Short mmCIF file of C-alpha atoms in Angstrom, two decimals:
data_model
loop_
_atom_site.label_atom_id
_atom_site.label_comp_id
_atom_site.label_asym_id
_atom_site.label_seq_id
_atom_site.Cartn_x
_atom_site.Cartn_y
_atom_site.Cartn_z
CA MET J 300 -11.84 11.29 1.47
CA LYS J 301 -14.98 11.78 -0.66
CA LYS J 302 -12.77 11.65 -3.85
CA ILE J 303 -11.20 8.40 -2.63
CA LEU J 304 -14.56 6.75 -2.00
CA MET J 305 -15.86 7.94 -5.40
CA ALA J 306 -12.79 6.49 -7.15
CA ILE J 307 -13.21 3.17 -5.40
CA VAL J 308 -16.88 2.94 -6.41
CA THR J 309 -15.96 3.73 -10.01
CA VAL J 310 -13.51 0.78 -10.06
CA LEU J 311 -16.13 -1.50 -8.54
CA PHE J 312 -18.68 -0.67 -11.18
CA ALA J 313 -16.21 -0.76 -14.12
CA ALA J 314 -14.39 -4.00 -13.14
CA PRO J 315 -17.31 -6.47 -14.03
CA SER J 316 -16.87 -5.52 -17.66
CA PHE J 317 -13.47 -7.18 -17.54
CA ALA J 318 -14.65 -10.30 -15.79
CA GLN J 319 -14.84 -13.70 -17.52
CA TYR J 320 -16.82 -15.82 -15.15
CA SER J 321 -14.14 -18.37 -14.19
CA SER J 322 -11.78 -18.81 -11.32
CA GLY J 323 -10.36 -15.39 -11.99
CA GLY J 324 -6.82 -14.13 -12.65
CA PHE J 325 -5.53 -16.51 -9.95
CA SER J 326 -5.98 -19.92 -11.59
CA LEU J 327 -5.30 -22.42 -8.83
CA SER J 328 -5.19 -25.44 -11.16
CA GLU J 329 -2.58 -24.32 -13.72
CA SER J 330 0.47 -22.10 -14.19
CA THR J 331 -0.62 -18.60 -15.01
CA LEU J 332 0.52 -14.99 -15.46
CA TYR J 333 -1.89 -12.25 -14.34
CA TYR J 334 -2.05 -8.49 -14.20
CA GLY J 335 -4.02 -6.31 -11.88
CA LEU J 336 -5.04 -2.78 -10.81
CA ARG J 337 -5.37 -1.71 -7.15
CA MET J 338 -6.86 1.37 -5.48
CA GLY J 339 -7.88 2.19 -1.97
CA PRO J 340 -7.41 4.28 1.21
CA THR J 341 -4.39 4.20 3.53
CA PHE J 342 -4.48 4.87 7.28
CA SER J 343 -0.85 5.62 8.26
CA THR J 344 1.18 7.00 11.10
CA LEU J 345 4.84 7.37 12.15
CA THR J 346 6.03 5.26 15.05
CA GLY J 347 9.10 5.96 17.18
CA ASP J 348 10.26 8.97 19.12
CA TYR J 349 10.81 11.50 16.30
CA VAL J 350 7.19 12.77 16.15
CA ASP J 351 4.11 12.29 18.30
CA LEU J 352 1.20 12.54 15.81
CA GLY J 353 -1.87 10.48 14.97
CA THR J 354 -3.30 8.83 11.88
CA LYS J 355 -3.27 10.37 8.42
CA VAL J 356 -5.62 9.21 5.66
CA GLY J 357 -4.31 8.93 2.11
CA ILE J 358 -4.70 6.88 -1.02
CA ASN J 359 -2.96 3.90 -2.55
CA LEU J 360 -2.77 3.37 -6.34
CA GLY J 361 -1.00 0.56 -8.06
CA ALA J 362 -0.56 -1.85 -10.98
CA VAL J 363 0.72 -5.39 -10.27
CA VAL J 364 1.89 -8.50 -12.21
CA GLY J 365 2.15 -11.96 -10.75
CA ALA J 366 2.75 -15.56 -11.66
CA ARG J 367 2.31 -19.04 -10.17
CA VAL J 368 5.82 -20.38 -9.24
CA SER J 369 4.98 -23.94 -8.29
CA GLU J 370 3.26 -26.64 -10.32
CA SER J 371 2.30 -28.67 -7.30
CA THR J 372 1.23 -25.88 -4.87
CA PRO J 373 -0.82 -22.68 -5.55
CA ILE J 374 2.00 -20.32 -4.64
CA PHE J 375 2.26 -17.01 -6.49
CA LEU J 376 4.90 -14.33 -6.65
CA GLU J 377 3.55 -10.79 -7.14
CA SER J 378 5.21 -7.34 -7.69
CA GLY J 379 4.27 -4.05 -9.18
CA LEU J 380 4.50 -0.29 -8.74
CA TYR J 381 2.42 1.74 -6.29
CA TYR J 382 1.89 5.36 -5.44
CA SER J 383 1.26 5.41 -1.74
CA MET J 384 0.41 8.40 0.47
CA ARG J 385 1.61 8.00 4.09
CA GLY J 386 2.57 10.11 7.05
CA SER J 387 1.01 11.31 10.27
CA LYS J 388 -1.30 14.09 11.43
CA LYS J 389 -2.54 15.76 14.61
CA GLY J 390 -4.59 18.97 14.41
CA LYS J 391 -2.89 21.41 12.01
CA THR J 392 0.41 19.67 12.29
CA SER J 393 1.08 16.95 9.76
CA VAL J 394 3.72 15.06 7.94
CA GLY J 395 3.01 14.00 4.32
CA LEU J 396 5.20 11.31 2.78
CA ASN J 397 4.35 10.20 -0.72
CA TYR J 398 6.15 7.14 -2.07
CA LEU J 399 6.70 5.13 -5.13
CA GLU J 400 6.75 1.56 -3.82
CA ILE J 401 7.76 -1.83 -5.18
CA PRO J 402 6.59 -4.80 -3.13
CA ILE J 403 7.71 -8.43 -3.60
CA LEU J 404 4.96 -10.67 -2.22
CA ILE J 405 4.52 -14.41 -1.83
CA LYS J 406 0.83 -15.40 -2.06
CA TYR J 407 -0.81 -18.74 -1.26
CA GLY J 408 -4.12 -19.50 -3.00
CA VAL J 409 -7.02 -21.23 -1.27
CA GLN J 410 -10.07 -22.05 -3.45
CA VAL J 411 -13.12 -21.63 -1.16
CA ALA J 412 -15.69 -21.91 -3.90
CA ASP J 413 -15.89 -22.33 -7.64
CA GLU J 414 -15.30 -18.73 -8.32
CA ILE J 415 -13.74 -17.47 -5.06
CA ALA J 416 -10.14 -17.60 -4.04
CA ILE J 417 -8.59 -16.39 -0.79
CA LEU J 418 -4.91 -15.33 -0.98
CA PRO J 419 -2.93 -14.55 2.21
CA TYR J 420 0.39 -12.96 1.49
CA VAL J 421 3.67 -11.64 3.00
CA GLY J 422 6.81 -10.04 1.74
CA PRO J 423 9.10 -7.00 1.72
CA TYR J 424 8.59 -3.63 0.02
CA PHE J 425 11.04 -1.03 -1.13
CA ALA J 426 9.91 2.60 -1.41
CA TYR J 427 11.28 6.03 -2.35
CA GLY J 428 9.76 9.32 -1.20
CA ILE J 429 9.00 11.61 -4.13
CA SER J 430 7.07 14.40 -2.47
CA GLY J 431 5.58 15.58 0.86
CA LYS J 432 5.04 18.51 3.14
CA TYR J 433 5.69 19.03 6.86
CA LYS J 434 3.16 21.46 8.36
CA ILE J 435 4.02 22.84 11.73
CA GLU J 436 1.62 24.79 13.86
CA ASN J 437 3.27 27.50 15.97
CA GLY J 438 0.48 29.44 17.70
CA ASN J 439 -1.69 30.91 14.90
CA VAL J 440 0.99 30.41 12.29
CA VAL J 441 1.26 27.30 10.19
CA GLN J 442 4.69 26.78 8.51
CA LYS J 443 5.06 24.50 5.54
CA ARG J 444 8.28 22.85 4.67
CA GLY J 445 9.38 19.89 2.58
CA SER J 446 9.12 16.64 4.51
CA TYR J 447 12.41 15.38 3.19
CA ASN J 448 14.27 18.16 5.02
CA TYR J 449 13.61 16.05 8.09
CA PHE J 450 13.03 12.52 6.75
CA ASN J 451 15.09 10.22 4.52
CA HIS J 452 13.72 9.40 1.07
CA TRP J 453 14.34 5.66 1.18
CA ASP J 454 12.11 3.29 3.11
CA MET J 455 12.02 -0.46 3.34
CA GLY J 456 9.73 -2.73 5.36
CA PHE J 457 7.36 -5.69 5.21
CA LYS J 458 3.72 -6.20 4.21
CA ILE J 459 1.29 -8.80 5.44
CA GLY J 460 -2.32 -9.15 4.42
CA CYS J 461 -4.98 -11.16 2.72
CA GLY J 462 -6.72 -10.83 -0.61
CA ALA J 463 -9.91 -12.26 -2.06
CA GLU J 464 -10.92 -12.69 -5.67
CA TYR J 465 -14.35 -13.27 -7.13
CA ASN J 466 -14.77 -13.36 -10.92
CA LYS J 467 -11.58 -11.35 -11.29
CA LEU J 468 -12.81 -8.73 -8.88
CA TYR J 469 -10.20 -8.34 -6.17
CA ALA J 470 -10.10 -6.89 -2.64
CA GLU J 471 -7.43 -6.93 0.06
CA LEU J 472 -6.71 -5.77 3.59
CA GLY J 473 -3.12 -5.38 4.63
CA TYR J 474 -0.63 -3.90 7.10
CA GLN J 475 2.86 -2.64 6.37
CA ILE J 476 5.57 -1.64 8.87
CA GLY J 477 8.74 0.10 7.94
CA VAL J 478 12.12 -1.03 9.30
CA SER J 479 14.26 1.82 7.92
CA ASN J 480 14.90 4.70 10.27
CA LEU J 481 13.46 7.78 8.47
CA ALA J 482 14.82 10.30 10.96
CA LYS J 483 17.35 12.58 9.22
CA ASP J 484 20.23 14.51 10.73
CA THR J 485 18.81 14.54 14.26
CA PRO J 486 20.96 15.80 17.14
CA GLU J 487 20.17 12.70 19.16
CA ASP J 488 19.72 9.04 18.20
CA LEU J 489 16.06 9.38 17.41
CA LYS J 490 14.04 6.97 15.27
CA ALA J 491 10.98 7.19 13.01
CA HIS J 492 9.30 4.32 11.12
CA THR J 493 6.28 4.24 8.89
CA SER J 494 3.19 2.20 9.81
CA ASN J 495 0.26 1.75 7.52
CA ILE J 496 -3.07 -0.08 7.25
CA TYR J 497 -4.55 -0.22 3.70
CA PHE J 498 -7.66 -1.55 1.94
CA ASN J 499 -7.55 -1.96 -1.79
CA VAL J 500 -10.06 -3.01 -4.42
CA GLY J 501 -9.40 -3.69 -8.06
CA VAL J 502 -9.44 -6.17 -10.90
CA ASN J 503 -7.18 -8.99 -12.17
CA PHE J 504 -6.75 -9.77 -15.86
#
């Protein structure tokens, strides 16, 4: 967790060097194409009846590209590629699920000051699990196995959140819920879904 916080602070101090003091990457007065970097912590769990664990802390890293799609209304379409650490944890038992994720978000821009824009958003995401470990505590023995022996690689769901930009500095708070059943080859009709709260900071160009 200390490494996550140090990385976020580094982004915050480095980002002003990219800032041109204007309305930022999200120009609400004209058509525009923007690029951005995102970084922050994730607080995830697995819902359903497949596992009964708590919250697992991870990290979210991404690069995005977006564009205004309406001349009359400040509506933006944003996508990108993220590396997202998710899963669930309780004591020495944990499930780690690390994804490559592509979201497709619709954002609506609200100019609240000369240099500040608020951007609520919603949209689907598509993710593929690339790594992860399932640690199981049996007495004093902790066994480690690959998570995808028990969980499917593919995940799909929806994200909802709100971002804010000031002089190209960007921050957002969001929630995502998976709708795909991740439970794999279970003897009963059990279900498992991802659930994740995330906070990102970054910069728009």
